[in-house]
Short mmCIF file of C-alpha atoms and ligand atoms in Angstrom, two decimals:
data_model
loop_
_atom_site.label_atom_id
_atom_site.label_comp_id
_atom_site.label_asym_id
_atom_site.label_seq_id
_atom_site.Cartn_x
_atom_site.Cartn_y
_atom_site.Cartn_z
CA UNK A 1 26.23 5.01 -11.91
CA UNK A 2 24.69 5.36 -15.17
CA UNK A 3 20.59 5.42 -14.91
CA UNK A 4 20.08 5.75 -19.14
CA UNK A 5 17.57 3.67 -20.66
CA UNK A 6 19.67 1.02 -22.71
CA UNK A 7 18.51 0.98 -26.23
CA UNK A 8 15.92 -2.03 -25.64
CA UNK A 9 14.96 -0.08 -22.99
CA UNK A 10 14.43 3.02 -24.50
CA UNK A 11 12.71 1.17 -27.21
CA UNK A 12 10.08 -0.70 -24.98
CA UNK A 13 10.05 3.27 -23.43
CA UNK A 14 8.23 4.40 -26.47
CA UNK A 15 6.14 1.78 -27.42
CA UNK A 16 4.42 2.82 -23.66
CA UNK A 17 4.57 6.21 -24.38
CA UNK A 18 2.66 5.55 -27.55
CA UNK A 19 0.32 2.98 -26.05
CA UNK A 20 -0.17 5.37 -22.92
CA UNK A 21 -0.75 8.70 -25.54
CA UNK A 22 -3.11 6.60 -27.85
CA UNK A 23 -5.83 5.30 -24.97
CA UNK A 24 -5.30 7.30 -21.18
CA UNK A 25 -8.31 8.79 -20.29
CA UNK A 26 -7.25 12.80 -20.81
CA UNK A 27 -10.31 13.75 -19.47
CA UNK A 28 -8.75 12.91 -16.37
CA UNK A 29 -5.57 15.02 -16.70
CA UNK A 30 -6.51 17.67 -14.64
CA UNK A 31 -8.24 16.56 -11.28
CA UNK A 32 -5.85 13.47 -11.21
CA UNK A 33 -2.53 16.81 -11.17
CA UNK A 34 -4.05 17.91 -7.93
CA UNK A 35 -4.79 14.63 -6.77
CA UNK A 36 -2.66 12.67 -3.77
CA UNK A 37 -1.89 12.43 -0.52
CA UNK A 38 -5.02 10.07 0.23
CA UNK A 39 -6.73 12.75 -1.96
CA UNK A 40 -7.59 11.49 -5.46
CA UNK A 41 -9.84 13.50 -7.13
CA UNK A 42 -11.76 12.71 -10.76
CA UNK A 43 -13.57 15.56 -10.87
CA UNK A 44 -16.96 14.92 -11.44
CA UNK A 45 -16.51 11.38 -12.40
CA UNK A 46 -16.65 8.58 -10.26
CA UNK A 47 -13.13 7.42 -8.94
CA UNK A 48 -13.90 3.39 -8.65
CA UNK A 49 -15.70 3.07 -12.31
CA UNK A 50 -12.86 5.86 -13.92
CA UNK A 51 -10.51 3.32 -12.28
CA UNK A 52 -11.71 0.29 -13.12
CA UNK A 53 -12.13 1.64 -16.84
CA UNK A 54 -8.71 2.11 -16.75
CA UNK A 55 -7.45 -1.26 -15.54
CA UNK A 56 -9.47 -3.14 -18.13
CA UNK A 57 -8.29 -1.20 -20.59
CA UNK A 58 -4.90 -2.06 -19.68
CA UNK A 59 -5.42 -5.50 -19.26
CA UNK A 60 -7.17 -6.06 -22.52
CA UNK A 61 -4.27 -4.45 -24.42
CA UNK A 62 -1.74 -6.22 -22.31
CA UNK A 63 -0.66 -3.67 -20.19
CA UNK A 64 -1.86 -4.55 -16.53
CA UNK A 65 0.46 -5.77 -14.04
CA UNK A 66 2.85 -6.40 -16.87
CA UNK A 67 5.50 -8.31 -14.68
CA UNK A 68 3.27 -10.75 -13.66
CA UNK A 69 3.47 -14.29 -15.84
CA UNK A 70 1.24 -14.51 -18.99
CA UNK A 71 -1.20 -16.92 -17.55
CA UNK A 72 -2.24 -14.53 -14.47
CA UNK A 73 -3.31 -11.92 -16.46
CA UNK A 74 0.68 -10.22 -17.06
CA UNK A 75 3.02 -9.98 -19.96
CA UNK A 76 6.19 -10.76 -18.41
CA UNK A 77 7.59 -8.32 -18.09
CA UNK A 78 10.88 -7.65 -16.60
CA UNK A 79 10.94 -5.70 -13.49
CA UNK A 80 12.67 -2.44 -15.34
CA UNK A 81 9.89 -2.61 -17.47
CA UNK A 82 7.38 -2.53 -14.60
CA UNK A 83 9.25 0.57 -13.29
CA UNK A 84 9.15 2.19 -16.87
CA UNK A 85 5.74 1.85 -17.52
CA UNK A 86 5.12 3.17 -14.34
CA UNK A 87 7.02 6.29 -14.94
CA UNK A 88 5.33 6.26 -18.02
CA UNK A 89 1.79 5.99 -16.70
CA UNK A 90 2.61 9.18 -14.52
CA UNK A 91 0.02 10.62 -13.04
CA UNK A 92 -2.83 7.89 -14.30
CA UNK A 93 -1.13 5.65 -12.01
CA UNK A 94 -3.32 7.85 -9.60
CA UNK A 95 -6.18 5.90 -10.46
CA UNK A 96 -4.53 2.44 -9.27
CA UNK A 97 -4.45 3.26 -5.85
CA UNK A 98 -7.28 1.24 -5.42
CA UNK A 99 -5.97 -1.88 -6.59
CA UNK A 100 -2.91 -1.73 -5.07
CA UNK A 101 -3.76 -3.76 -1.99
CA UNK A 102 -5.07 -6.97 -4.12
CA UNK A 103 -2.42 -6.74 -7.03
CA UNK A 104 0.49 -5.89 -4.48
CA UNK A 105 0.05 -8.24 -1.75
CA UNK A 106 -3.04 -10.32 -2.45
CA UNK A 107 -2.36 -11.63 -5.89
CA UNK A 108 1.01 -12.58 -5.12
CA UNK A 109 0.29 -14.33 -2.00
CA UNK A 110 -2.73 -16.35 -3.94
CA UNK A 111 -0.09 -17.31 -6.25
CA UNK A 112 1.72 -18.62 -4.11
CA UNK A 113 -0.31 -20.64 -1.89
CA UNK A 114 -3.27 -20.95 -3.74
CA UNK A 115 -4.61 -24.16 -5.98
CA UNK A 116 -4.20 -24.18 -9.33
CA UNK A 117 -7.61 -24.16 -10.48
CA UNK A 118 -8.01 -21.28 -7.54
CA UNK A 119 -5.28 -19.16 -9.39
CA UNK A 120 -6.91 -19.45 -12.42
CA UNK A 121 -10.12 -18.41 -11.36
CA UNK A 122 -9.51 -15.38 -9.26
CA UNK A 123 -5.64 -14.06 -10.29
CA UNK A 124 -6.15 -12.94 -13.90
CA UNK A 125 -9.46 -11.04 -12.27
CA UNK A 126 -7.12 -8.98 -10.06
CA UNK A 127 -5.01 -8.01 -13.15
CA UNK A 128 -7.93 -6.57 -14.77
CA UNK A 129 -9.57 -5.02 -11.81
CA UNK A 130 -12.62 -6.81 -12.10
CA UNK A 131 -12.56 -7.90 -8.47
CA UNK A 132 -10.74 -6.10 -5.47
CA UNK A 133 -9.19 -7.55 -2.97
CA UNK A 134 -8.33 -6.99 1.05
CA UNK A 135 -5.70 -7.24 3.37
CA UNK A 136 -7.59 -8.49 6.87
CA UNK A 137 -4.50 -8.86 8.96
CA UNK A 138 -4.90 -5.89 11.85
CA UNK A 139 -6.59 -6.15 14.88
CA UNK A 140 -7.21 -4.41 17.83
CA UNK A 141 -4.65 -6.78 19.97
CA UNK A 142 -2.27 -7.45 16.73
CA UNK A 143 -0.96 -4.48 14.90
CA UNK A 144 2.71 -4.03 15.09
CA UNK A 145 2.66 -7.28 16.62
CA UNK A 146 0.60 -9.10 14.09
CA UNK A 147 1.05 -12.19 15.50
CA UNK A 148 -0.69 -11.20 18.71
CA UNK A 149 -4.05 -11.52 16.70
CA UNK A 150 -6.81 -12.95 18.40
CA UNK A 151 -9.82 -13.97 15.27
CA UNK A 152 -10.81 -17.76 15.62
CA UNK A 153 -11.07 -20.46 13.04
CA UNK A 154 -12.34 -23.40 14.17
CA UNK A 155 -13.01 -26.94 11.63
CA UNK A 156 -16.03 -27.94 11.41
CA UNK A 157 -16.51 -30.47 8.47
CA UNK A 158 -14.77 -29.25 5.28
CA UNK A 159 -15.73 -25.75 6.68
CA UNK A 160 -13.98 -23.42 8.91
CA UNK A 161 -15.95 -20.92 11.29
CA UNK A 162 -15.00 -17.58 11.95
CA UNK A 163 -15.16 -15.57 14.99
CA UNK A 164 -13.32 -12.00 15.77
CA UNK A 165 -12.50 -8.62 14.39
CA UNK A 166 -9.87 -6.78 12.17
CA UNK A 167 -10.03 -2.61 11.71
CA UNK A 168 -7.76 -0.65 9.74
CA UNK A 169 -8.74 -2.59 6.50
CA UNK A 170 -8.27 -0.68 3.44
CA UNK A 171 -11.11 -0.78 1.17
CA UNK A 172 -12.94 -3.67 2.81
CA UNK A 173 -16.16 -1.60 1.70
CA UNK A 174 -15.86 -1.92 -1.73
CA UNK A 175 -13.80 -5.28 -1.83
CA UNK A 176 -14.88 -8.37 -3.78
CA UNK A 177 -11.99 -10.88 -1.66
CA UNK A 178 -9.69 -10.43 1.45
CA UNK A 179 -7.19 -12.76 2.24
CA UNK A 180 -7.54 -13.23 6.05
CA UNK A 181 -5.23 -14.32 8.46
CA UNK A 182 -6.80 -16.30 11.48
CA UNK A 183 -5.40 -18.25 15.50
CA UNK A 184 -6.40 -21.82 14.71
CA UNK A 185 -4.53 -23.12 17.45
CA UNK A 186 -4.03 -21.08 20.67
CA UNK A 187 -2.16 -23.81 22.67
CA UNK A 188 1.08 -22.78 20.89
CA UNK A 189 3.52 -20.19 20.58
CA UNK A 190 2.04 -17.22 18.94
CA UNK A 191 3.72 -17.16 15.46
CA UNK A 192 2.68 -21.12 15.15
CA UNK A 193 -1.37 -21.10 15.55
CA UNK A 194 -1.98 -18.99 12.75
CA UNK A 195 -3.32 -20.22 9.31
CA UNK A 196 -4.51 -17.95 6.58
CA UNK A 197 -7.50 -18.22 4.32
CA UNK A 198 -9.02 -16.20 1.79
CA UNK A 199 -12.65 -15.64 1.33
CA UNK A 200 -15.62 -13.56 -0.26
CA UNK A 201 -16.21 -10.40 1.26
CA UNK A 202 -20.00 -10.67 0.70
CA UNK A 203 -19.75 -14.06 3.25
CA UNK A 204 -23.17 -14.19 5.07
CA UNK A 205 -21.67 -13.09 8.54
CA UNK A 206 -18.86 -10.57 7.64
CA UNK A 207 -19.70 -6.72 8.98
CA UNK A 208 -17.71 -3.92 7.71
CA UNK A 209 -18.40 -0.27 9.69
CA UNK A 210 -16.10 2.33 7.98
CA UNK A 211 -14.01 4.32 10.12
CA UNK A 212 -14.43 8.32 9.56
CA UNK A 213 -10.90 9.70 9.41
CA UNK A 214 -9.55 13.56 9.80
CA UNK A 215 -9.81 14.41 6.45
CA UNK A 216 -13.66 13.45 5.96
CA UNK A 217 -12.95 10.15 4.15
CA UNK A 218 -13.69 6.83 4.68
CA UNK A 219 -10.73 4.71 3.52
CA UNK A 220 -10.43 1.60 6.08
CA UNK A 221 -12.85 0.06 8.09
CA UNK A 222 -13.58 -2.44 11.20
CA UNK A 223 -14.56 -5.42 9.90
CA UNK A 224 -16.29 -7.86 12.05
CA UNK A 225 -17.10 -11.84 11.33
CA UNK A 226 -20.08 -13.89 13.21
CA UNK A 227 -19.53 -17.60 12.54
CA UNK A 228 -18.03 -16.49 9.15
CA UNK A 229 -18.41 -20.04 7.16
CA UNK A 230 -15.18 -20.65 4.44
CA UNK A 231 -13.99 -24.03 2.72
CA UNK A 232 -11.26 -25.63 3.76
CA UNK A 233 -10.35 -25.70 0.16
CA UNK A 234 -9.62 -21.61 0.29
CA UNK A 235 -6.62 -22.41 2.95
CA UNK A 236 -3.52 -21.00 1.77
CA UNK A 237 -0.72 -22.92 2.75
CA UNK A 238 -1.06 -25.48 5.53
CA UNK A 239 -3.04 -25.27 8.68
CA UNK A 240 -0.45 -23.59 11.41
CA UNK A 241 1.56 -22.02 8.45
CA UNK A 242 0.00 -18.52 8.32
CA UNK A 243 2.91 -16.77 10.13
CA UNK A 244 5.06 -18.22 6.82
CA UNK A 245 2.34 -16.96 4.27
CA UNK A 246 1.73 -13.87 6.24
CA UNK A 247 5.38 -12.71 5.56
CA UNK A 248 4.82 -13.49 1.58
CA UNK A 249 2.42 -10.93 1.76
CA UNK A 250 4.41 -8.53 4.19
CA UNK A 251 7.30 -8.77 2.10
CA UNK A 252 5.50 -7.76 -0.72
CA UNK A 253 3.47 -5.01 0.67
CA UNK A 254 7.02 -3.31 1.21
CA UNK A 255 8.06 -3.60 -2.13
CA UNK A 256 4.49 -2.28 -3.01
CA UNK A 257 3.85 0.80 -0.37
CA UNK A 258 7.95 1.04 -0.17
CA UNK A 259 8.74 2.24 -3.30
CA UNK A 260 8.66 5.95 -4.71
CA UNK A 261 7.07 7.68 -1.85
CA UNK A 262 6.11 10.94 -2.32
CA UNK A 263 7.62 13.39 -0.02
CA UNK A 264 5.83 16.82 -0.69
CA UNK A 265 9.08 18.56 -1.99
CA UNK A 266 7.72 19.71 -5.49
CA UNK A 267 4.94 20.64 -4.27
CA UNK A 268 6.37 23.16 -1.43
CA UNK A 269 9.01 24.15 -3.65
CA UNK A 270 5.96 25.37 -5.98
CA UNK A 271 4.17 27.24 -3.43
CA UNK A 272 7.45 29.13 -1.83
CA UNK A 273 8.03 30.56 -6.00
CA UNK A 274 4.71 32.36 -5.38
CA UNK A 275 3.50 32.79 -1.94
CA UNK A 276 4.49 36.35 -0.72
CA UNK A 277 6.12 36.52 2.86
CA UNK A 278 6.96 40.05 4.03
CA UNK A 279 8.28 42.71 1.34
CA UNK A 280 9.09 39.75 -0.79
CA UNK A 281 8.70 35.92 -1.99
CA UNK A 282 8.92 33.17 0.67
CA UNK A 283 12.03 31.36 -1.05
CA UNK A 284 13.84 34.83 -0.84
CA UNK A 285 13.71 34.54 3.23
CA UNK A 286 16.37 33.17 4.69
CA UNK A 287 14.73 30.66 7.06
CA UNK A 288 12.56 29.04 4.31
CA UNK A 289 15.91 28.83 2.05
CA UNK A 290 17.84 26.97 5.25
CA UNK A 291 14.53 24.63 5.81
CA UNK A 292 14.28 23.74 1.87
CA UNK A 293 18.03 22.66 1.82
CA UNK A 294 17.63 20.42 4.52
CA UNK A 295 14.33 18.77 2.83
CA UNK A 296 16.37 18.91 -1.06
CA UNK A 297 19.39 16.97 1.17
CA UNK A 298 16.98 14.49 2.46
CA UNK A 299 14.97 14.01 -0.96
CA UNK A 300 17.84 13.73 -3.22
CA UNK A 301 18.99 10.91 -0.64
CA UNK A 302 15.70 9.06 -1.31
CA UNK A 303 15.72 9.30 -5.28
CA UNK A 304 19.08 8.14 -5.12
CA UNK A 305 18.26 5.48 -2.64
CA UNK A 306 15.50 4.58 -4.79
CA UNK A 307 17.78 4.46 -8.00
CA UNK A 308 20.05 2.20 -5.75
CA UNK A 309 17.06 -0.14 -5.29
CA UNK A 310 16.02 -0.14 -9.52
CA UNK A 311 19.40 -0.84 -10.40
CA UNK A 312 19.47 -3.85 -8.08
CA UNK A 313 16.23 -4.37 -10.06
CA UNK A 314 17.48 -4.44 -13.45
CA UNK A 315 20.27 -6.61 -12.08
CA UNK A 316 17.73 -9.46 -10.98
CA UNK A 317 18.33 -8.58 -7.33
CA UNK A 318 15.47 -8.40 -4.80
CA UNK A 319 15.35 -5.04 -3.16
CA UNK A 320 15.72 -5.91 0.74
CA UNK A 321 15.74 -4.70 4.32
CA UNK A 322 17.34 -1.35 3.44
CA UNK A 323 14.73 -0.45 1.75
CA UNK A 324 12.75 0.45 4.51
CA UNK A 325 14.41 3.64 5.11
CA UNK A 326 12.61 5.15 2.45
CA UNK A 327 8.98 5.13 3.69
CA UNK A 328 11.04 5.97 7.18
CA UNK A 329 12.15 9.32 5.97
CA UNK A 330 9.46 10.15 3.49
CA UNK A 331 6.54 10.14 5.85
CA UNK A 332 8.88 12.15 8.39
CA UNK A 333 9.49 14.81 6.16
CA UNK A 334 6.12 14.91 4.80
CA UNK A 335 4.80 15.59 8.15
CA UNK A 336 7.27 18.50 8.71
CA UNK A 337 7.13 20.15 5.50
CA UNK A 338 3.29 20.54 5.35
CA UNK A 339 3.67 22.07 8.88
CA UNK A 340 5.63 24.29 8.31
CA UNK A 341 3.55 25.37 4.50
CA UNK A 342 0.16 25.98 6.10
CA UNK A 343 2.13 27.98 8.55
CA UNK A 344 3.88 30.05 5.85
CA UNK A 345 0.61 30.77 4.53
CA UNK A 346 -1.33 32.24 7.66
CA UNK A 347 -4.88 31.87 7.88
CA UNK A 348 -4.98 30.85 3.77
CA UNK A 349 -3.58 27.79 5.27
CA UNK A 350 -6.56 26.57 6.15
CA UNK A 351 -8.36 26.55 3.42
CA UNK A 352 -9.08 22.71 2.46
CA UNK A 353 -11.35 23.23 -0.97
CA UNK A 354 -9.10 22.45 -3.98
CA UNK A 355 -11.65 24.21 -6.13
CA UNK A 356 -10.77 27.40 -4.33
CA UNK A 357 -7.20 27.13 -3.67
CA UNK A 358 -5.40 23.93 -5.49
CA UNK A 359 -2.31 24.60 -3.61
CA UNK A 360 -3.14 25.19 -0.10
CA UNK A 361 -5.37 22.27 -0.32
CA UNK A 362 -2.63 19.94 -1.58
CA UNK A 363 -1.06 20.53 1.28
CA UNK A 364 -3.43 20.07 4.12
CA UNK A 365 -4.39 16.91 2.34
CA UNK A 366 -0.48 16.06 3.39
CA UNK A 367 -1.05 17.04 6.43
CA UNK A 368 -3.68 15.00 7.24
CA UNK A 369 -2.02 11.84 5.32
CA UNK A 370 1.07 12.27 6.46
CA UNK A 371 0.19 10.20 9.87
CA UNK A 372 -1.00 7.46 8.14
CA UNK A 373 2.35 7.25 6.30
CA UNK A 374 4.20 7.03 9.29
CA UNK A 375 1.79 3.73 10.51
CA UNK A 376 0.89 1.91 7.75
CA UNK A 377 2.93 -0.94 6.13
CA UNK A 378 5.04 -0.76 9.34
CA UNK A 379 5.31 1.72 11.98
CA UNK A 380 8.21 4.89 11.98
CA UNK A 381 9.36 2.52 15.06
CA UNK A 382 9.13 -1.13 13.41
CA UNK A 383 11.21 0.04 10.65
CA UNK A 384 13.78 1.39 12.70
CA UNK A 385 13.89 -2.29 14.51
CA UNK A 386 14.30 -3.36 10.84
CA UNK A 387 16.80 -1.30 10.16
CA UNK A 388 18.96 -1.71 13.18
CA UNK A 389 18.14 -5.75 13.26
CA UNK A 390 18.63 -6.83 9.72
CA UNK A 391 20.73 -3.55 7.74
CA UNK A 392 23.10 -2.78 10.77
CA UNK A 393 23.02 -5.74 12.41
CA UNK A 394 22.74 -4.34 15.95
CA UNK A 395 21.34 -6.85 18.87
CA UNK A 396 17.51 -8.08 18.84
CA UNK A 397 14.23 -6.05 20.18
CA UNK A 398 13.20 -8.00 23.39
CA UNK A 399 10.42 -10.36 22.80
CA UNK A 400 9.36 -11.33 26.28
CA UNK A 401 6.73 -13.68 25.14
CA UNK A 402 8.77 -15.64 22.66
CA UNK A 403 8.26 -19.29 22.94
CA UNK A 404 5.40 -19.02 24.97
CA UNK A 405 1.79 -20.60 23.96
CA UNK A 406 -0.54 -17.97 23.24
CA UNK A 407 -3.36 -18.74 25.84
CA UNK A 408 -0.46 -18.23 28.52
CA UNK A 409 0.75 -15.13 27.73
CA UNK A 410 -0.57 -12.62 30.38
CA UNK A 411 -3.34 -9.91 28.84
CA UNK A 412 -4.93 -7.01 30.47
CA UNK A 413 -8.00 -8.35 28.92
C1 LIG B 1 -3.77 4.25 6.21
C2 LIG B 1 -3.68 2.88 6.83
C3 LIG B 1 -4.13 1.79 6.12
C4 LIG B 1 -4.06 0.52 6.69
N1 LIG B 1 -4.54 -0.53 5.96
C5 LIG B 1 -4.51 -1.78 6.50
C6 LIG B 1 -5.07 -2.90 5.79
O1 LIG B 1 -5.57 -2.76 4.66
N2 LIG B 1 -5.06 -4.11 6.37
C7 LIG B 1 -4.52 -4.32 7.61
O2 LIG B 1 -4.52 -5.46 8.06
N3 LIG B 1 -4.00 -3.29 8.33
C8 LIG B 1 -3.99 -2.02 7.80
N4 LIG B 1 -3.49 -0.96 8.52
C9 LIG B 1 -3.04 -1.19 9.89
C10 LIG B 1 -1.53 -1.10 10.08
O3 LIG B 1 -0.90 -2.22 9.54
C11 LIG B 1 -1.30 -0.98 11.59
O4 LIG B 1 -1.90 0.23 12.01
C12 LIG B 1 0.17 -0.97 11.92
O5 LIG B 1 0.74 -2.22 11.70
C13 LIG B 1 0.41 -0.57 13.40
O6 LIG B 1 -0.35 -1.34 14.25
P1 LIG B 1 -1.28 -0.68 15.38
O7 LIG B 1 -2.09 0.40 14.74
O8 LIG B 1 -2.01 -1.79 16.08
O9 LIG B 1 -0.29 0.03 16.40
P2 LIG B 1 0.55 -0.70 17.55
O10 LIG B 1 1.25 -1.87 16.98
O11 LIG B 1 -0.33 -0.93 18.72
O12 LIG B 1 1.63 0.41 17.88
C14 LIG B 1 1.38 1.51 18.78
C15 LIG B 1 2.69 2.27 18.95
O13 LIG B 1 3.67 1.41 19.58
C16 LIG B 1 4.85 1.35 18.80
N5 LIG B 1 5.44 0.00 18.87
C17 LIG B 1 4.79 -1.19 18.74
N6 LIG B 1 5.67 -2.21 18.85
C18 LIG B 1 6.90 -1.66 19.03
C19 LIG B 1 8.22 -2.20 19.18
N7 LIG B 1 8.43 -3.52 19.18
N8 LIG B 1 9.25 -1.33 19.34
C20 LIG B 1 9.03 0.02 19.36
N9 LIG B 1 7.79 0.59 19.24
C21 LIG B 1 6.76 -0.24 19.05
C22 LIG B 1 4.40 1.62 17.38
O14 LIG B 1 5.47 2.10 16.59
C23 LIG B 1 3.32 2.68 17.61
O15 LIG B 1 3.91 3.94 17.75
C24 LIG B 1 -3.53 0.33 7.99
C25 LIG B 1 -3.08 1.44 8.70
C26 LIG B 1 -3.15 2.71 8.16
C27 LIG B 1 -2.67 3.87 8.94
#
């Protein structure tokens, strides 16, 4: 397989390169290098205002979410060019983290399902990262099993109330929207009750607590509504249709967490050049050398895996099921590989500051990410269901309460 840039290719290449060279914020360069892993740093700049800079920026030039149609805010673009430009954008691409949830999932699921004059209104605002959006999908009885989820929307009038609580939601803190998925009728089987809405964060009613996670931060949050008022007129899609706009978003959020998923290998492979181990360097010792083969194995798999899925791109193919496997065996990996560095590295292992040591630090910041990798967008086990289900075809998961309505399944609670 052949994975040159064709000439038009190469061409649209350097007119990023040059766009990118003439206008990134190079101030940035540095703290964004040590930056991932649920770690992004700016220095002493502030991360939401540096990345909201940037996203205007782009957008005003043309250069936001360049795949999406003209009129939402796009150029376009096709989806080869959306994976150049975002090898191009490198390690700015850092800074769009934060939008990821509303342009990945949100945005396309308001395109969908949304009015026109709705579209208008909020999509193109996405694009430029003027507003941010919100997933609120997870709750404490539907995770995994999303459609288990128990937040009320009752009519009243051209209004719907809101009852109930979702957690794990990214960003709800400093979100503008969140597209909200809600039981409107509980008399029915599970996946068929469910309509989805979206609706202003700042909605007299809605709570949002922040959850404090290992490493210190604050990234996702409970979010509770109390007779939550929203217009029927922000429905998306029909009432008892969520389950079929849920899996718009779902679908996308795989192509948007799925692809290019870092698995720590450059960065161990950098620390066993220098870190002494005994009378020599740690890649000289034969145990590290045996563990790094297995982990090159596994990531050369996953480039070439991901290659598989771009050239399916360029070839106007939607990347599907298999695609799961990636996110499967990256977050894996991830987990074992920064194990086994702060290990390597004694008590300097625990050192956390990046202003102190860069390196260690990168990698306890995998550490502690590394979990969440393995959960969100789909569980280590819900992707092997997908993967056994729909790639090798292998017989069903049992779903004991399929068919059944939803106020007559039996609960602990
Ligand atoms: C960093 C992060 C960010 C997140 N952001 C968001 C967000 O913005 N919005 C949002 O709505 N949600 C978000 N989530 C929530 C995420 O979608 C859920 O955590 C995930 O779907 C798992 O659900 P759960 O936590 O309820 O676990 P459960 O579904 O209760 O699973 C518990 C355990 O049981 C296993 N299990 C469950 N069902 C099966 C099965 N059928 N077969 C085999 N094993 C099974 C799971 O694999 C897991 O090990 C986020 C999660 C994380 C970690």
């Amino acid at each position: 397989m052949d994975f040159s840039d064709t000439p038009q290719e190469a061409a649209f290449r350097e007119e990023v390169r040059s766009w990118i060279g003439a206008n990134a914020p190079e101030y940035l360069i540095e703290p964004l290098s040590t930056s991932g892993f649920g770690n992004t740093r700016t220095g002493e700049y502030d991360l939401l205002e540096e990345a909201k800079k940037w996203q205007k920026k782009k957008a005003e030039a043309g250069w936001a979410c360049i795949q999406w149609p003209e009129e939402d805010g796009g150029r376009g673009a096709t989806p080869i060019q959306s994976v150049i430009w975002n090898q191009e954008e490198g390690v700015y691409g850092r800074l769009s983290g934060t939008f990821i949830i509303g342009q990945g999932m949100c945005a396309p699921t308001m395109m969908a399902y949304a009015s026109e004059e709705h579209k208008q209104q909020y999509v193109p605002r996405i694009a430029s990262g003027e507003d941010i959006w919100c997933q609120l999908f997870s709750e404490p009885h539907g995770g995994s099993d999303l459609a288990g989820l128990r937040t009320k929307a009752e009519k009243d009038g051209d209004e719907w109330v809101i009852n109930g609580q979702k957690i794990w939601t990214s960003g709800a803190h400093y979100s503008d929207y969140g597209i909200l998925i809600t039981r409107t009728d509980p008399g029915v089987a599970k996946h068929k009750g469910l309509t989805m809405f979206f609706l202003d964060m700042k909605s007299p009613g809605v709570e949002i607590v922040p959850i404090k996670q290992a490493n210190g931060d604050s990234g996702f949050n409970e979010v509770y509504f109390d007779n939550v008022r929203i217009p029927d007129a922000q429905r998306l899609g029909g009432v008892g249709e969520g389950w079929k706009v849920s899996l718009t978003t779902l679908m996308n959020e795989r192509l948007a967490i799925g692809g290019g998923i870092a698995t720590g290998f450059p960065e161990i492979r950098e620390l066993v050049d220098s870190l002494k181990l005994g009378a020599g360097k740690a890649i000289d010792n034969p145990a590290v050398r045996s563990k790094l083969a297995d982990w090159y194995a596994k990531s050369a798999g996953l480039q070439n895996t991901a290659s598989r899925a771009i050239s399916a791109l360029s070839k106007g193919e939607i990347p599907g099921p298999e695609n799961s496997i990636g996110k499967l065996v990256a977050g894996g990996m991830m987990q074992d590989l920064a194990k086994f560095a702060l290990d390597l590295q004694g008590l300097g292992g625990s050192v956390m500051d990046p202003d102190i040591a860069a390196g260690a630090a990168r990698l306890q910041a995998m550490l502690m990410r590394s979990p969440a990798v393995r959960i969100e967008g789909g569980t280590d086990q819900i992707l092997r269901n997908i993967i056994s289900e729909r790639v090798l075809g292998l017989p069903e998961d049992m779903r004991a309460d399929k068919g059944i309505p939803f106020d007559q399944i039996p609960t602990g609670n």
